[in-house]
């Protein structure tokens, strides 16, 4: 197995600083001016208030670095724990690995309508394709998405300008055809005052959030307007290396001006219709539980892993962590009896159970890996690459 992932993301930051800042640029001074005393932690970074574009660029790059600095290591750990789970009495199988840090490209820094900095991040399919060409392994784990995604620092937000009015609005009372008006305190007011208060109730202002209210948002590459292009890049890489099996992440939901759920169904159907969907590609998602809801955290994947099963491995629900579990299953299926990619996928489906969720009034069926069934069937499989 080969794990392609972020293993030296610090190099990507170093290159970015070299390309975008003068030789005498001081990180320490910039952090101090932004109000950050410890840029090595998420909590420290959320104290940052950039004063200019240079500081905003430094912040965005460091947020990216912080998000992915342990990503590859964690993916490998999940895979090793899955190996132990399926064969506790055998030696843990560790994958080989290659870093995709060289594939990272950063676009122009932009700002949303209220001033939050946003940067477009691209993972180059050409670099990943070259890495795949250099590996002899037959199974490739890709706990990431090729193409573009967005990183936003939520520094500002819109809040009610008159919050006391939002708690209880003005009211009207009509008796004998005559309407009287009262404000949110119960005082009598004129119709004009009533209309003015009603208008002010929905009036907002942009406020600087306190550090504990700030957040970092990654808009998934399969949840925006680049879904088809991003997915196409993945199918092109997999199609060029038909001798290998690719197991790739299907995306994670993001709260950014509403819930954004990754959805590759339409893009996938289009690629399948065009004959561009390769047999040697498996997309993985995870099943989430939240406030009584149980269902897919993304749409269009071939197989899902329950977040409770990931938690038993020591990790939270995320497609990045679900993917190496399926990669380990595929490795064992190929070593056991699956001679073709088609057979491997059919045998993978045999290890799943049917599940369903609701998208509005529409029922959505999906396949959920049955961990106990997989343990029983795969426990004695041979080791392979």
Coordinates of C-alpha atoms in Angstrom, one line a residue:
X1 CA 0.0 0.0 0.0
X2 CA 1.1 3.5 -0.7
X3 CA -0.3 6.5 1.3
X4 CA -0.1 9.8 -0.5
X5 CA -0.7 12.6 2.0
X6 CA 0.8 15.6 3.8
X7 CA 4.0 14.5 5.6
X8 CA 6.1 17.6 5.4
X9 CA 3.6 20.5 5.2
X10 CA 6.2 22.8 6.8
X11 CA 8.0 22.7 3.4
X12 CA 4.9 24.1 1.7
X13 CA 4.8 27.0 4.2
X14 CA 8.5 27.7 3.7
X15 CA 8.2 27.8 0.0
X16 CA 5.1 30.1 0.2
X17 CA 6.9 32.5 2.5
X18 CA 9.9 32.5 0.2
X19 CA 7.8 33.2 -2.8
X20 CA 5.5 35.9 -1.3
X21 CA 7.6 37.8 1.3
X22 CA 10.9 39.8 1.2
X23 CA 14.0 38.3 2.7
X24 CA 13.9 40.5 5.8
X25 CA 10.3 39.5 6.6
X26 CA 9.9 38.8 10.3
X27 CA 7.2 36.2 11.4
X28 CA 7.7 37.0 15.0
X29 CA 7.1 40.7 14.5
X30 CA 4.0 40.0 12.4
X31 CA 2.5 37.6 15.0
X32 CA 3.1 40.2 17.7
X33 CA 1.4 42.9 15.7
X34 CA -1.6 40.6 15.2
X35 CA -1.9 39.9 18.9
X36 CA -0.7 36.3 18.7
X37 CA 1.7 35.1 21.4
X38 CA 1.6 31.4 20.4
X39 CA 1.1 30.6 16.7
X40 CA 1.8 26.9 17.2
X41 CA -1.7 26.3 18.5
X42 CA -5.2 26.7 17.0
X43 CA -6.3 28.8 20.1
X44 CA -3.3 31.1 19.6
X45 CA -4.0 31.6 15.9
X46 CA -7.6 32.5 16.6
X47 CA -6.4 35.6 18.5
X48 CA -5.0 37.0 15.2
X49 CA -6.3 40.2 13.8
X50 CA -4.4 40.9 10.6
X51 CA -3.5 44.5 10.0
X52 CA -2.5 44.2 6.3
X53 CA -2.5 41.7 3.4
X54 CA 0.9 40.3 4.3
X55 CA -0.2 39.4 7.8
X56 CA -3.4 37.9 6.4
X57 CA -1.3 35.7 4.0
X58 CA 0.9 34.6 6.8
X59 CA -2.1 33.7 9.0
X60 CA -3.9 31.8 6.2
X61 CA -0.7 29.8 5.4
X62 CA -0.2 29.0 9.1
X63 CA -3.8 27.9 9.5
X64 CA -3.4 25.6 6.6
X65 CA -0.1 24.2 8.1
X66 CA -1.8 23.7 11.5
X67 CA -4.7 21.8 9.9
X68 CA -2.6 19.4 7.9
X69 CA 0.7 19.1 9.8
X70 CA -0.3 15.7 11.3
X71 CA -2.8 14.7 8.6
X72 CA -0.6 12.1 6.9
X73 CA 0.7 10.6 10.2
X74 CA -2.9 10.3 11.5
X75 CA -4.0 8.6 8.2
X76 CA -1.2 6.0 8.6
X77 CA -2.1 5.4 12.2
X78 CA -5.7 4.7 11.3
X79 CA -4.5 2.2 8.7
X80 CA -2.2 0.5 11.1
X81 CA -5.0 0.3 13.7
X82 CA -7.3 -1.2 11.1
X83 CA -4.6 -3.8 10.3
X84 CA -4.5 -4.7 14.0
X85 CA -8.3 -4.8 14.2
X86 CA -8.7 -7.3 11.4
X87 CA -5.7 -9.4 12.4
X88 CA -4.9 -8.8 16.1
X89 CA -2.6 -11.8 16.2
X90 CA -0.5 -10.8 13.2
X91 CA 2.2 -8.2 12.7
X92 CA 0.9 -4.8 12.0
X93 CA 1.2 -3.8 8.3
X94 CA 2.6 -0.3 7.8
X95 CA 2.1 1.3 4.4
X96 CA 4.8 3.1 2.4
X97 CA 4.2 6.9 2.1
X98 CA 4.9 9.8 -0.1
X99 CA 4.3 13.5 0.6
X100 CA 2.0 15.6 -1.5
X101 CA 3.2 18.9 0.0
X102 CA 4.8 19.8 -3.3
X103 CA 1.3 19.6 -5.0
X104 CA 0.0 22.5 -2.9
X105 CA -0.6 25.8 -4.7
X106 CA -2.1 28.9 -3.1
X107 CA -4.2 31.4 -5.1
X108 CA -4.8 35.1 -4.5
X109 CA -5.9 36.3 -1.1
X110 CA -9.5 37.5 -1.3
X111 CA -12.1 38.8 1.2
X112 CA -15.8 38.0 1.5
X113 CA -18.5 40.7 1.7
X114 CA -17.8 41.4 5.4
X115 CA -14.0 41.3 5.3
X116 CA -13.1 37.7 6.2
X117 CA -10.0 36.6 4.4
X118 CA -10.3 33.7 2.0
X119 CA -7.7 31.9 0.0
X120 CA -8.1 29.2 -2.7
X121 CA -5.9 26.2 -2.2
X122 CA -5.2 23.8 -5.2
X123 CA -3.7 20.3 -5.0
X124 CA -2.0 19.8 -8.4
X125 CA -3.1 16.6 -10.1
X126 CA 0.2 16.6 -12.2
X127 CA 2.3 16.3 -9.1
X128 CA 0.1 13.6 -7.7
X129 CA 0.2 11.8 -11.0
X130 CA 4.0 11.8 -10.9
X131 CA 4.1 10.4 -7.4
X132 CA 1.7 7.6 -8.5
X133 CA 4.0 6.9 -11.4
X134 CA 6.9 6.4 -9.1
X135 CA 5.3 3.9 -6.8
X136 CA 5.2 0.1 -7.3
X137 CA 2.4 -0.5 -4.8
X138 CA -0.8 -1.8 -6.2
X139 CA -3.2 0.0 -3.7
X140 CA -3.0 3.8 -3.3
X141 CA -4.7 5.7 -0.4
X142 CA -5.7 9.3 -1.1
X143 CA -7.3 10.9 1.9
X144 CA -7.7 14.2 0.1
X145 CA -9.2 15.8 -3.0
X146 CA -7.5 17.0 -6.0
X147 CA -8.2 20.4 -7.4
X148 CA -9.5 23.5 -5.6
X149 CA -11.0 24.1 -2.1
X150 CA -11.4 27.3 0.0
X151 CA -10.0 28.3 3.3
X152 CA -11.7 31.1 5.2
X153 CA -10.9 32.7 8.5
X154 CA -14.1 33.8 10.2
X155 CA -12.9 37.0 11.9
X156 CA -16.1 39.1 11.4
X157 CA -19.8 38.3 11.5
X158 CA -23.1 40.0 11.0
X159 CA -25.1 40.5 14.2
X160 CA -28.4 42.3 14.9
X161 CA -27.8 46.0 15.3
X162 CA -30.6 46.2 17.9
X163 CA -30.6 42.8 19.6
X164 CA -33.1 43.9 22.2
X165 CA -35.7 44.3 19.4
X166 CA -35.0 40.9 18.1
X167 CA -36.1 39.2 21.3
X168 CA -39.6 40.6 21.1
X169 CA -40.9 42.6 18.2
X170 CA -43.6 45.2 18.1
X171 CA -47.2 44.1 18.1
X172 CA -50.6 45.2 16.8
X173 CA -54.1 45.0 18.4
X174 CA -57.2 45.5 16.3
X175 CA -60.5 46.3 18.0
X176 CA -63.6 47.3 16.1
X177 CA -61.7 47.9 12.9
X178 CA -59.2 50.2 14.7
X179 CA -55.5 49.1 14.9
X180 CA -53.2 50.2 17.7
X181 CA -49.5 49.6 17.8
X182 CA -47.1 48.8 20.6
X183 CA -43.3 48.6 20.7
X184 CA -41.3 45.6 22.2
X185 CA -41.6 47.2 25.7
X186 CA -45.4 47.4 25.4
X187 CA -45.6 51.2 24.9
X188 CA -48.1 52.7 22.6
X189 CA -46.5 53.9 19.3
X190 CA -47.7 55.2 16.0
X191 CA -47.9 53.2 12.8
X192 CA -44.8 55.0 11.4
X193 CA -42.9 54.1 14.6
X194 CA -44.1 50.5 14.3
X195 CA -42.8 50.3 10.7
X196 CA -39.5 51.8 11.7
X197 CA -39.0 49.3 14.6
X198 CA -40.0 46.4 12.3
X199 CA -37.3 47.6 9.9
X200 CA -34.7 47.9 12.6
X201 CA -35.4 44.4 13.9
X202 CA -33.7 42.9 10.9
X203 CA -30.9 45.5 10.6
X204 CA -27.4 44.0 11.1
X205 CA -23.9 45.3 11.6
X206 CA -20.5 43.8 11.0
X207 CA -18.7 43.0 14.3
X208 CA -15.2 41.8 15.1
X209 CA -15.6 38.5 16.8
X210 CA -14.0 37.6 20.1
X211 CA -11.2 35.0 19.7
X212 CA -13.4 32.3 21.3
X213 CA -16.1 33.0 18.6
X214 CA -13.8 32.8 15.6
X215 CA -13.4 29.8 13.4
X216 CA -11.5 28.4 10.5
X217 CA -13.6 27.0 7.6
X218 CA -12.5 24.7 4.9
X219 CA -15.1 24.6 2.1
X220 CA -14.8 21.1 0.8
X221 CA -13.8 20.6 -2.9
X222 CA -16.9 18.5 -3.5
X223 CA -19.3 21.0 -1.9
X224 CA -18.8 24.0 -4.2
X225 CA -18.8 25.0 -7.8
X226 CA -15.6 23.0 -8.6
X227 CA -17.0 19.6 -7.8
X228 CA -17.0 18.3 -11.4
X229 CA -13.6 19.6 -12.3
X230 CA -12.1 18.3 -9.0
X231 CA -13.6 14.8 -9.4
X232 CA -12.5 14.7 -13.1
X233 CA -8.9 15.3 -12.1
X234 CA -9.1 12.3 -9.8
X235 CA -10.7 10.0 -12.4
X236 CA -8.0 11.1 -14.9
X237 CA -5.2 10.1 -12.5
X238 CA -6.8 6.8 -11.7
X239 CA -7.6 6.1 -15.3
X240 CA -3.9 6.6 -16.3
X241 CA -2.8 4.0 -13.8
X242 CA -5.3 1.2 -14.4
X243 CA -3.0 -1.4 -12.8
X244 CA -3.5 0.2 -9.4
X245 CA -6.5 0.4 -7.1
X246 CA -7.3 4.0 -5.8
X247 CA -9.2 4.5 -2.6
X248 CA -10.1 8.2 -2.1
X249 CA -11.9 10.5 0.3
X250 CA -15.4 11.7 -0.5
X251 CA -15.4 14.9 1.5
X252 CA -16.6 16.4 4.8
X253 CA -19.4 18.8 5.6
X254 CA -18.7 22.4 6.4
X255 CA -20.7 25.1 8.1
X256 CA -20.0 28.2 6.0
X257 CA -23.0 30.5 5.5
X258 CA -25.1 27.4 6.1
X259 CA -24.3 23.6 6.0
X260 CA -22.4 22.6 2.9
X261 CA -22.5 18.8 2.3
X262 CA -20.1 17.3 -0.3
X263 CA -22.1 15.8 -3.1
X264 CA -20.5 14.1 -6.1
X265 CA -23.6 12.4 -7.4
X266 CA -24.3 14.7 -10.4
X267 CA -20.6 15.0 -11.3
X268 CA -20.1 11.2 -11.0
X269 CA -23.2 10.4 -13.2
X270 CA -21.9 12.8 -15.8
X271 CA -18.4 11.1 -15.8
X272 CA -20.0 7.7 -15.9
X273 CA -22.2 8.6 -18.9
X274 CA -19.1 9.9 -20.7
X275 CA -17.2 6.6 -20.0
X276 CA -14.7 8.4 -17.8
X277 CA -15.3 6.7 -14.5
X278 CA -12.5 4.1 -13.9
X279 CA -13.1 0.6 -12.5
X280 CA -10.1 1.0 -10.2
X281 CA -11.5 3.9 -8.1
X282 CA -13.4 3.7 -4.8
X283 CA -14.8 6.8 -3.1
X284 CA -15.2 6.6 0.7
X285 CA -17.4 8.6 3.1
X286 CA -18.4 8.4 6.7
X287 CA -21.7 8.0 8.5
X288 CA -22.4 10.8 10.9
X289 CA -24.6 11.0 14.0
X290 CA -25.7 14.4 15.2
X291 CA -28.8 15.5 17.2
X292 CA -30.6 12.3 16.5
X293 CA -29.7 12.3 12.8
X294 CA -27.8 9.3 11.4
X295 CA -26.8 9.4 7.8
X296 CA -24.1 10.2 5.2
X297 CA -21.9 13.1 5.8
X298 CA -21.4 13.3 2.0
X299 CA -23.3 12.0 -1.0
X300 CA -22.1 9.8 -3.9
X301 CA -19.5 7.6 -2.2
X302 CA -19.2 3.8 -2.9
X303 CA -18.9 2.9 0.8
X304 CA -19.2 4.6 4.2
X305 CA -17.7 3.9 7.6
X306 CA -19.7 4.6 10.7
X307 CA -18.2 7.4 12.9
X308 CA -18.6 5.2 15.9
X309 CA -16.3 2.6 14.3
X310 CA -13.7 5.4 13.7
X311 CA -14.1 6.6 17.3
X312 CA -13.2 3.1 18.5
X313 CA -10.0 3.4 16.5
X314 CA -9.3 6.7 18.3
X315 CA -10.4 9.2 15.6
X316 CA -13.4 11.4 14.9
X317 CA -15.7 11.1 12.0
X318 CA -14.0 12.2 8.8
X319 CA -13.7 10.9 5.3
X320 CA -9.9 11.2 5.6
X321 CA -9.9 8.6 8.4
X322 CA -12.6 6.4 6.8
X323 CA -10.6 6.1 3.7
X324 CA -7.6 4.2 5.2
X325 CA -9.9 1.7 6.8
X326 CA -11.3 0.8 3.3
X327 CA -7.8 0.8 1.9
X328 CA -6.8 -1.8 4.4
X329 CA -9.9 -3.9 3.5
X330 CA -9.1 -3.7 -0.2
X331 CA -5.5 -4.7 0.4
X332 CA -6.6 -7.8 2.2
X333 CA -9.3 -8.6 -0.4
X334 CA -6.7 -8.4 -3.2
X335 CA -4.3 -10.6 -1.1
X336 CA -7.1 -13.1 -0.3
X337 CA -9.0 -13.8 -3.5
X338 CA -9.8 -10.8 -5.6
X339 CA -7.9 -11.0 -8.9
X340 CA -9.4 -8.0 -10.6
X341 CA -10.5 -4.5 -9.6
X342 CA -14.1 -5.5 -10.3
X343 CA -13.9 -8.6 -8.1
X344 CA -12.3 -6.5 -5.3
X345 CA -15.2 -4.0 -5.4
X346 CA -17.8 -6.8 -5.5
X347 CA -16.1 -8.5 -2.5
X348 CA -16.0 -5.1 -0.7
X349 CA -19.8 -4.7 -1.2
X350 CA -20.3 -8.2 0.3
X351 CA -18.8 -6.9 3.5
X352 CA -21.3 -4.1 3.8
X353 CA -24.9 -3.7 5.0
X354 CA -27.6 -1.7 3.5
X355 CA -28.4 1.7 5.1
X356 CA -30.7 4.6 4.3
X357 CA -31.2 8.2 5.2
X358 CA -33.5 11.0 4.1
X359 CA -32.6 14.0 2.1
X360 CA -35.8 16.1 2.6
X361 CA -38.6 13.8 1.5
X362 CA -36.3 11.6 -0.6
X363 CA -34.8 8.3 0.7
X364 CA -31.1 7.8 0.0
X365 CA -29.6 4.3 0.1
X366 CA -26.0 3.7 0.8
X367 CA -23.6 0.9 1.7
X368 CA -22.1 0.8 5.2
X369 CA -19.0 -1.3 6.1
X370 CA -20.0 -4.1 8.5
X371 CA -16.9 -4.1 10.7
X372 CA -17.7 -7.4 12.4
X373 CA -18.3 -9.2 9.1
X374 CA -15.0 -7.8 7.8
X375 CA -13.1 -9.0 10.8
X376 CA -14.5 -12.5 10.5
X377 CA -13.8 -12.8 6.7
X378 CA -10.5 -10.9 6.5
X379 CA -8.8 -12.1 9.6
X380 CA -6.9 -14.8 7.9
X381 CA -6.1 -13.0 4.6
X382 CA -2.6 -12.9 3.2
X383 CA -0.4 -9.9 3.4
X384 CA 0.2 -8.0 0.2
X385 CA 1.2 -4.6 -1.1

